[in-house]
Short mmCIF file of C-alpha atoms in Angstrom, two decimals:
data_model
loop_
_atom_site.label_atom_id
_atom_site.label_comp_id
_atom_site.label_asym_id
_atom_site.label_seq_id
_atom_site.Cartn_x
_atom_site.Cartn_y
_atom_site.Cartn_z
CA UNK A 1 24.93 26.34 -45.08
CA UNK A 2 25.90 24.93 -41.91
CA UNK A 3 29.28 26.58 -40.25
CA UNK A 4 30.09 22.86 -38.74
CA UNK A 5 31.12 19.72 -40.95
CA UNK A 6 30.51 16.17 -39.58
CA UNK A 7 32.94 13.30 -40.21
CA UNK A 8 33.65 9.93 -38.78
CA UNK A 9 36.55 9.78 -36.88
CA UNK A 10 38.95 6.85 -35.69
CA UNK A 11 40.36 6.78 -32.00
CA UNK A 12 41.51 3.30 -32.16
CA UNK A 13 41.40 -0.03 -33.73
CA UNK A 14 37.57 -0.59 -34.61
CA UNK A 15 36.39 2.89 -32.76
CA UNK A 16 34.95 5.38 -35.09
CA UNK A 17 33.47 8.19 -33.73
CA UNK A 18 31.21 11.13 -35.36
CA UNK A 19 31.92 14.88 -34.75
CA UNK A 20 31.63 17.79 -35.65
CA UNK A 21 34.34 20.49 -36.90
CA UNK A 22 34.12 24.06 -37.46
CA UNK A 23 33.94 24.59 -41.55
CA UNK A 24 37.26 26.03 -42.67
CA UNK A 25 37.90 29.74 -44.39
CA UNK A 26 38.56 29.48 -47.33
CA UNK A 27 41.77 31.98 -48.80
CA UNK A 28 43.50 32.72 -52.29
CA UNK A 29 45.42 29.40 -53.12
CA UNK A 30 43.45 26.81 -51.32
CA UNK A 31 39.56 25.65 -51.28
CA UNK A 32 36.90 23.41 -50.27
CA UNK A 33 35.38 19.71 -51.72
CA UNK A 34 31.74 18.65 -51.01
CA UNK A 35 32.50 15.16 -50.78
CA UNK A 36 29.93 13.25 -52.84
CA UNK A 37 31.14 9.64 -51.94
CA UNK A 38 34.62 8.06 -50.48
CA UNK A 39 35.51 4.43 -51.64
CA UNK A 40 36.42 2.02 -48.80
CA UNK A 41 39.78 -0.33 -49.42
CA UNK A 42 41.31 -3.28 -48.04
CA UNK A 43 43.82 -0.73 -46.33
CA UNK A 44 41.46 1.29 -44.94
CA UNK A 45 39.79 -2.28 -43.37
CA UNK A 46 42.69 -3.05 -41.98
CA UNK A 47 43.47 0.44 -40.54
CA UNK A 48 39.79 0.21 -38.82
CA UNK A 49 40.86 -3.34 -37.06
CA UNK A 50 44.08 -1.95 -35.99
CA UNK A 51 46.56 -4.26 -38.39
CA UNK A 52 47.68 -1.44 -40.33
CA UNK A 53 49.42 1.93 -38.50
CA UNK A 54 49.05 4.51 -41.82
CA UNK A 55 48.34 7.51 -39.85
CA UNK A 56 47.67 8.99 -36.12
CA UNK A 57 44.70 8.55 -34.50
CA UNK A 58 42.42 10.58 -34.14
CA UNK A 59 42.36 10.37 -37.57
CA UNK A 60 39.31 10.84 -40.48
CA UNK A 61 39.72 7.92 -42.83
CA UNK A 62 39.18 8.18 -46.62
CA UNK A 63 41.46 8.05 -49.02
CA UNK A 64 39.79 7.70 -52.29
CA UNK A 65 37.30 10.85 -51.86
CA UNK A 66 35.27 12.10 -54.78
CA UNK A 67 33.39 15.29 -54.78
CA UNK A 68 32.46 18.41 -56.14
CA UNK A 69 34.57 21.63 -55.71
CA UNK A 70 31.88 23.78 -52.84
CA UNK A 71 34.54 26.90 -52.64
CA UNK A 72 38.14 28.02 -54.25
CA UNK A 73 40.47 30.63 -54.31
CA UNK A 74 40.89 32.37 -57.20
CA UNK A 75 44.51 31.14 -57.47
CA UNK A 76 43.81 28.04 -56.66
CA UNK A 77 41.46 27.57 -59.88
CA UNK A 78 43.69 28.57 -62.30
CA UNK A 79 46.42 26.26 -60.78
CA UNK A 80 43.76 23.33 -61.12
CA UNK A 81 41.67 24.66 -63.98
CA UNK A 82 38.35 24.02 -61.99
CA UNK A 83 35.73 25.82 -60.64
CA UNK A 84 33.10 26.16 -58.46
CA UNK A 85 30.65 22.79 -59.61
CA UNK A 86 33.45 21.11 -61.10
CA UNK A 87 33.47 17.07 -59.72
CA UNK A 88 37.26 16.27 -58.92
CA UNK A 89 38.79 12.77 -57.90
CA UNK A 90 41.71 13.66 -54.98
CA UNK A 91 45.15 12.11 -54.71
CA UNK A 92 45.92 10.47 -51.38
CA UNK A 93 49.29 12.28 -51.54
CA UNK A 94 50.08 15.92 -50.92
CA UNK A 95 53.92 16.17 -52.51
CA UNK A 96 55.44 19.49 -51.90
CA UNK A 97 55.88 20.03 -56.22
CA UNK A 98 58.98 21.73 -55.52
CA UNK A 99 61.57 19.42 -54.55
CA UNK A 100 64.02 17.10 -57.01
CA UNK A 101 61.99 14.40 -57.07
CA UNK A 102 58.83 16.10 -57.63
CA UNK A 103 60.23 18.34 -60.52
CA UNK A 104 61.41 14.98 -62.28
CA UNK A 105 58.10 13.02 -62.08
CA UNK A 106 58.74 11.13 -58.87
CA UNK A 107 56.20 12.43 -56.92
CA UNK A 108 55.43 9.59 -54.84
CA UNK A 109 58.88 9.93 -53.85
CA UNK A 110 58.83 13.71 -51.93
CA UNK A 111 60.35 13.91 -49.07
CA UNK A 112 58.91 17.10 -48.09
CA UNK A 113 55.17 15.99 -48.08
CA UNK A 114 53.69 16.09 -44.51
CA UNK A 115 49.81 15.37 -45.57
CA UNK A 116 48.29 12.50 -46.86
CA UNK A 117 44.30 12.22 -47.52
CA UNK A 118 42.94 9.72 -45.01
CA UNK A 119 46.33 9.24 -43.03
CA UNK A 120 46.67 12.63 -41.61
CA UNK A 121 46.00 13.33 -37.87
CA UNK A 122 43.09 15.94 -36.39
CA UNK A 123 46.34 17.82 -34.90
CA UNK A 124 46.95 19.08 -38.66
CA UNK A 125 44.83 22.04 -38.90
CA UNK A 126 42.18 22.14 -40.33
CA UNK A 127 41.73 18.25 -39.67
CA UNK A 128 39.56 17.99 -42.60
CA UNK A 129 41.46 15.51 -43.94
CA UNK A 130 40.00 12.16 -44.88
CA UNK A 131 37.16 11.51 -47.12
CA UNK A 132 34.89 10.35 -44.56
CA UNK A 133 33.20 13.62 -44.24
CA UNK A 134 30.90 15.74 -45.38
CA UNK A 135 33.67 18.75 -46.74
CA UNK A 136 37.73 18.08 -47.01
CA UNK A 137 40.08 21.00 -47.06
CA UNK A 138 41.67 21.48 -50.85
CA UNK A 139 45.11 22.31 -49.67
CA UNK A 140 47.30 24.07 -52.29
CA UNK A 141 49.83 21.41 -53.32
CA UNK A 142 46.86 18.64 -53.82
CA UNK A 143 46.58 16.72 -56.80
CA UNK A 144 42.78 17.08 -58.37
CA UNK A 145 41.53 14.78 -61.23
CA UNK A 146 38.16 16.15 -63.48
CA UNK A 147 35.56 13.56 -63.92
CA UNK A 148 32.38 13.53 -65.41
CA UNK A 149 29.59 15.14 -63.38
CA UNK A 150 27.06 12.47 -65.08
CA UNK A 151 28.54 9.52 -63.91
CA UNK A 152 26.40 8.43 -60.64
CA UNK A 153 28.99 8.91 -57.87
CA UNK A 154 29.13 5.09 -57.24
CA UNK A 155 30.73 4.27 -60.52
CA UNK A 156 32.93 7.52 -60.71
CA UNK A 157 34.63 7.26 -57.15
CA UNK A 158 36.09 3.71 -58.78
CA UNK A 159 38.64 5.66 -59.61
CA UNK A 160 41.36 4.64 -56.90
CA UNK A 161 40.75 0.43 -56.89
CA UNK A 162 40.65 1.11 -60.82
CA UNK A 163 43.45 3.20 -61.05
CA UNK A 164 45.33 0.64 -58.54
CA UNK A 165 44.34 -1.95 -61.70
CA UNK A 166 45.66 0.40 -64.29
CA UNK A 167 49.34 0.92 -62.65
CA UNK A 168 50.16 -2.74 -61.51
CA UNK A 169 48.75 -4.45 -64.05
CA UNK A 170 49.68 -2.17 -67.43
CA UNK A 171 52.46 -0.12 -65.94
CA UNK A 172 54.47 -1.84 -63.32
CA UNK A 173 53.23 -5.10 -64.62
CA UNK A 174 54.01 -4.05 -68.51
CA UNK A 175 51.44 -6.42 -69.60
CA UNK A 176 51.84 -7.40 -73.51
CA UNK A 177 49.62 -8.32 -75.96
CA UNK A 178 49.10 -11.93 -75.46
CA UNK A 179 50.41 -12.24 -72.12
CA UNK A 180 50.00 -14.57 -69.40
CA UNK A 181 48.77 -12.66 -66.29
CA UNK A 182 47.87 -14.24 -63.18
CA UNK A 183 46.44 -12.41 -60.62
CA UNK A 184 46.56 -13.59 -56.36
CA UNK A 185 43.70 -11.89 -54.53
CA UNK A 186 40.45 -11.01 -55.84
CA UNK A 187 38.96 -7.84 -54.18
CA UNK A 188 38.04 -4.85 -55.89
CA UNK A 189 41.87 -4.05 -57.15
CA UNK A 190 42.40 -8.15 -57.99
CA UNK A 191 39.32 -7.53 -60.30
CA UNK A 192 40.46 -3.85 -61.64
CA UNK A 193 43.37 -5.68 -62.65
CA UNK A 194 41.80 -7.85 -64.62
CA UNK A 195 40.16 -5.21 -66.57
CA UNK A 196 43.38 -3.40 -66.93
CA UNK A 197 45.27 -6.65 -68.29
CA UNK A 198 42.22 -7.32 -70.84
CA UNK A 199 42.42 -3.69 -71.85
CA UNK A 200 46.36 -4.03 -72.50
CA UNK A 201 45.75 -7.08 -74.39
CA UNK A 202 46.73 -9.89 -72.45
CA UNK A 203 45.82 -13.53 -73.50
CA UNK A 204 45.54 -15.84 -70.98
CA UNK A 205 44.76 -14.21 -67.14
CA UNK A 206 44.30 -16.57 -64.25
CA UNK A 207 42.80 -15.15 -60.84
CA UNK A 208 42.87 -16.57 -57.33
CA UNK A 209 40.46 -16.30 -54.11
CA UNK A 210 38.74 -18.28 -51.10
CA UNK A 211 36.32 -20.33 -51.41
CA UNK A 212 34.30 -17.44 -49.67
CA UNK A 213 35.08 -15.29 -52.98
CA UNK A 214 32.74 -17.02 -55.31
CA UNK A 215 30.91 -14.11 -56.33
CA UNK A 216 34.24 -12.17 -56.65
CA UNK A 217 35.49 -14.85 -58.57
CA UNK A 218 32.41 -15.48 -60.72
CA UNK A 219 32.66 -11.10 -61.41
CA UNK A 220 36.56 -11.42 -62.67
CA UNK A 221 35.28 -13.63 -65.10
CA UNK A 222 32.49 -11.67 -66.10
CA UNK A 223 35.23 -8.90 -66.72
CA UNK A 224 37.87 -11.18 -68.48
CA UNK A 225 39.36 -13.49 -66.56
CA UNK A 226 39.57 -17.09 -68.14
CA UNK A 227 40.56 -19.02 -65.06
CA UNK A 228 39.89 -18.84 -61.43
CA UNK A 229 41.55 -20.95 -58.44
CA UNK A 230 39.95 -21.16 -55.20
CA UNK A 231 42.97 -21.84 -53.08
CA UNK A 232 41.20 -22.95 -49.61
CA UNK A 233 38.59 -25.20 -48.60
CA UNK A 234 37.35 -28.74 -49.84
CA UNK A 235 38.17 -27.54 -53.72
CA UNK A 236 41.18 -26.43 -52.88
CA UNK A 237 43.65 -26.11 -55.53
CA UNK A 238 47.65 -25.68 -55.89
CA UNK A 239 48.09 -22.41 -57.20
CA UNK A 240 51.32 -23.10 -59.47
CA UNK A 241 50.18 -26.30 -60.60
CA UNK A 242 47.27 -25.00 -61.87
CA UNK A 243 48.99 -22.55 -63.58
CA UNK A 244 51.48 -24.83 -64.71
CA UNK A 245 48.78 -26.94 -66.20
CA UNK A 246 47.15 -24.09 -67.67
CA UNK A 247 49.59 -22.78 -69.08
CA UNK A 248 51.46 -25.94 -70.03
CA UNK A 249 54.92 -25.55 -68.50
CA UNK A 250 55.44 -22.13 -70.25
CA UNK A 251 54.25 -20.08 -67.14
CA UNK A 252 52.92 -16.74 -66.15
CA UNK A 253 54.85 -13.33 -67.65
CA UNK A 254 53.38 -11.39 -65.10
CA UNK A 255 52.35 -12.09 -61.44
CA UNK A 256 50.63 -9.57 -59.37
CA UNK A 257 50.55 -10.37 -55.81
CA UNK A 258 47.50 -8.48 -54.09
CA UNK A 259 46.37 -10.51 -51.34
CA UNK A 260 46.06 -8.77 -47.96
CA UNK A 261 48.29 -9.97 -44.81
CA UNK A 262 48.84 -13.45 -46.11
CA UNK A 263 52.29 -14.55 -46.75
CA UNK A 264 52.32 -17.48 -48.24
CA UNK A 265 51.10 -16.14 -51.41
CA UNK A 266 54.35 -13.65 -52.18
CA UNK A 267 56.29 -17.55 -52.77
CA UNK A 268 53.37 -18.83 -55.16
CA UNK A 269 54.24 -15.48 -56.98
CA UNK A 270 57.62 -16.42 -57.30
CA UNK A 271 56.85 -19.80 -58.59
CA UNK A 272 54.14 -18.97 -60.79
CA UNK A 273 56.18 -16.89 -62.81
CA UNK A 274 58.04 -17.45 -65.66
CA UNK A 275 61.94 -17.42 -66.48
CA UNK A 276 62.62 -13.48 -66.32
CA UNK A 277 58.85 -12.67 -66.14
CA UNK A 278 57.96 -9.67 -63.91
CA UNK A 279 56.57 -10.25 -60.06
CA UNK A 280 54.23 -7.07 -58.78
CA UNK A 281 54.21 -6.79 -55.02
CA UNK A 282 50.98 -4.46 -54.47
CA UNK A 283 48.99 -6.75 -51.21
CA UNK A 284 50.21 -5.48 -47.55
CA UNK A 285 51.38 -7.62 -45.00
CA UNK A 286 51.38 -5.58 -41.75
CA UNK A 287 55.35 -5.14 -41.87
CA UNK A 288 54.93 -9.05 -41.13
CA UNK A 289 58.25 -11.06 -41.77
CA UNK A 290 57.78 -12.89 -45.11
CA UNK A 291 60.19 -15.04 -45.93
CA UNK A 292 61.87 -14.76 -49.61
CA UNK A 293 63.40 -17.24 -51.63
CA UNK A 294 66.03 -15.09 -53.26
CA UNK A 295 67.50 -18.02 -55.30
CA UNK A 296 64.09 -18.30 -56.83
CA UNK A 297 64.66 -14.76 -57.88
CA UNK A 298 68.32 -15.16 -59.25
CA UNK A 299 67.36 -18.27 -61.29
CA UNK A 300 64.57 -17.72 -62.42
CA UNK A 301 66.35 -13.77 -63.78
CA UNK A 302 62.98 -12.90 -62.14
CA UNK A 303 61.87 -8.47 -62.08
CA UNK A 304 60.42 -7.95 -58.86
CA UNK A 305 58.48 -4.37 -58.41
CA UNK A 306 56.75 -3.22 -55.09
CA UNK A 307 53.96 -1.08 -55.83
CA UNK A 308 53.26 2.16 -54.34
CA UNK A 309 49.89 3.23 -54.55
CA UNK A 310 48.85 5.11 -57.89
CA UNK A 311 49.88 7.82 -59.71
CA UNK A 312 48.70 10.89 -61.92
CA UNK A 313 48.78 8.83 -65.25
CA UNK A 314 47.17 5.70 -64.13
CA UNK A 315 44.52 8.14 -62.15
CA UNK A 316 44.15 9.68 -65.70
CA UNK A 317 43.40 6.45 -67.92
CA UNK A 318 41.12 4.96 -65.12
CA UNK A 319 39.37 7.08 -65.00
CA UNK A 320 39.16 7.13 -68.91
CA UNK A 321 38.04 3.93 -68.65
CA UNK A 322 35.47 4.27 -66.43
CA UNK A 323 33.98 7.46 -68.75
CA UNK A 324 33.92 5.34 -71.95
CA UNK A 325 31.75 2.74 -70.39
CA UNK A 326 33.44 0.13 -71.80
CA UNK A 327 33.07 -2.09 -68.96
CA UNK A 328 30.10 -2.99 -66.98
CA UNK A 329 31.59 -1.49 -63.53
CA UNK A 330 28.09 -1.10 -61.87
CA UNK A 331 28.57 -5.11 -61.35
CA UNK A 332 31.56 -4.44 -58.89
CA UNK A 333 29.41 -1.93 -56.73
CA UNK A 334 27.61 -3.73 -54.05
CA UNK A 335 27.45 -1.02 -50.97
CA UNK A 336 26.36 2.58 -50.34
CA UNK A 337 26.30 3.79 -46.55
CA UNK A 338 26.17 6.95 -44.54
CA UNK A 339 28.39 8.77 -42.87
CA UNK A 340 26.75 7.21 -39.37
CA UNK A 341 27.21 3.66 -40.92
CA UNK A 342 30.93 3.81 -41.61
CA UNK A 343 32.06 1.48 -39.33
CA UNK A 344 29.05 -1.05 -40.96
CA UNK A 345 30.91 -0.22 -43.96
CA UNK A 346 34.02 -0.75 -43.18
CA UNK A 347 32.85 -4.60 -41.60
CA UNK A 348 30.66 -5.49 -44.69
CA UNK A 349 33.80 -4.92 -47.14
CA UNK A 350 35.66 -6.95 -44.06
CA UNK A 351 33.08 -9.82 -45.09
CA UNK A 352 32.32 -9.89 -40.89
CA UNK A 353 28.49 -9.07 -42.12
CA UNK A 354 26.76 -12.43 -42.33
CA UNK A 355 25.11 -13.27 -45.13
CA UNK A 356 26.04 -9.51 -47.22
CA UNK A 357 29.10 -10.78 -49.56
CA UNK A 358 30.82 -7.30 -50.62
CA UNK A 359 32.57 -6.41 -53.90
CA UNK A 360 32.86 -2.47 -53.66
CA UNK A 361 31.44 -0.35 -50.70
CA UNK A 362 31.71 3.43 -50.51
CA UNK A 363 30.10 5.74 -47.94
CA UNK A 364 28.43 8.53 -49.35
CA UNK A 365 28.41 11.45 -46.29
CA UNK A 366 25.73 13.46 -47.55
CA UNK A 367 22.77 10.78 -47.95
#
């Protein structure tokens, strides 16, 4: 077993790098993840081009790894009831678990928390950080997930853009049996959360994309959606009329905006949605200015939720999902690099690879 671990690296705005770090010692309360594969996101594409500032560079990207547990303390595994062999989904947050919010569920909310999986800088010792290397440091306070071992690693690191599905959609969203659900954007988390509004029961679910998403679109239908818009190009469609005439007047109850940097699509959301039906905020922007029509808000008695990332319980029923095989999910997967193709990986979910339309890409460091 080698004493150094490799990993891809970003210095800058579409500069990865590959080097080599000296394996960490592993004590008591902490231990060490063989990562099998790392999903690539929409964030993590536009952390690579330089729109989005999550961490410090040098930084390793990855924030959805999967792996299985290589080394652990003997502390550690009783806090995390694993073991040595065990295959573990990771958290992009590291809260502290001691402070107010943390002791009441809120999490997401510590103020104390100082790492975060594929945002934290190499000046962090260890460094092993981001799930776009061969081994990441288990530090104590992360949160681990059990999965299946016989899953292939390409369906069971779906767990993040699946999970993402599970919390806007059923959670934040509060989709209802026989609701409406219209969904802007459809990338890997526009199509999770489809699956996640069929599973809740919805009726009627209407999804967006370009005119360059055709296979994307023609996939959210294959998992439930009963409408698509293409929103650009020579078909191009209004998005609230459509769903106006779709829906006949009556409107969406829930709108889930996903779309990355584009603005105009946080008004259609606003539109689109019913009197007092519930708006989901969950697509980045690049702290861009995007203007807000708060009167549409006040009359229309509209509930307006950002989302922030995914927690423990949506992790949990994601990942449920993805264990029953209920759904066809090897459809979604389209990409499997290397560690020394992560920038290709990073441009082919980009859609800057000609010809190579991408649904879900992951890099898989040990192939």
């Amino acid at each position: 077993m080698s004493d150094m671990v490799r990993a891809a690296v970003q210095v800058g705005p579409r500069q990865i790098e590959l080097r080599e770090f000296p394996r960490p010692r592993i004590g008591d309360d902490d231990g060490l993840l063989r990562v099998e594969a790392n999903g690539i996101c929409g964030s993590d594409v536009e952390m690579y081009k330089g729109h989005l500032r999550m961490g410090q560079y040098p930084v390793i990207p990855g924030h959805e790894p999967l792996g299985i547990i290589e080394e652990i303390g003997e502390t550690a595994a009783k806090r995390w009831g694993v073991q040595p062999g065990d295959r573990v989904a990771l958290e992009v947050i590291v809260p502290c678990r001691v402070c107010h919010d943390c002791l009441i569920g809120r999490y997401q909310s510590c103020r104390n928390r100082t790492i975060g999986h594929g945002v934290t800088g190499l000046g962090t010792p260890p460094g092993l950080w981001g799930g776009l290397a061969e081994y990441l440091y288990l530090t104590p306070n992360a949160i681990l997930h059990k999965v299946d071992n016989r899953l292939p690693a390409e369906l069971a690191v779906m767990f993040n853009p699946l999970g993402a599905g599970v919390r806007w959609a059923a959670h934040l969203g509060d989709v209802q049996l026989g609701d409406t659900v219209v969904v802007l954007g459809c990338g890997q988390r526009g199509i999770a959360s489809v699956i996640a509004a069929r599973a809740a029961g919805a009726g009627t679910i209407i999804i967006t994309g370009l005119a360059s998403d055709a296979h994307k679109l023609a996939l959210a239908k294959e998992f439930g959606a009963d409408h698509t818009i293409v929103v650009d190009g020579d078909e191009a469609e209004d998005t609230v009329e459509r769903v106006r005439e779709i829906t006949d007047g009556a409107m969406a109850d829930v709108v889930l905006e996903l779309t990355p940097m584009a603005t105009g699509p946080v008004t259609d959301a606003l539109l689109a949605a019913r009197h007092g039906g519930r708006v989901v905020l969950a697509g980045l922007k690049g702290n861009r200015d995007v203007p807000v029509r708060t009167d549409l808000i006040i009359n229309r008695a509209l509930h307006v939720i950002g989302a922030f990332g995914v927690d423990a319980g949506s992790y949990a029923e994601a990942i449920a999902i993805i264990e029953s095989g209920r759904f066809p999910l090897e459809k979604l997967h389209t990409h499997s690099f290397g560690l020394d193709d992560t920038a290709l990986a990073m441009d082919t979910l980009a859609g800057d690879v000609a010809g190579d339309p991408a649904v879900h890409v992951s890099v898989h460091p040990h192939s």
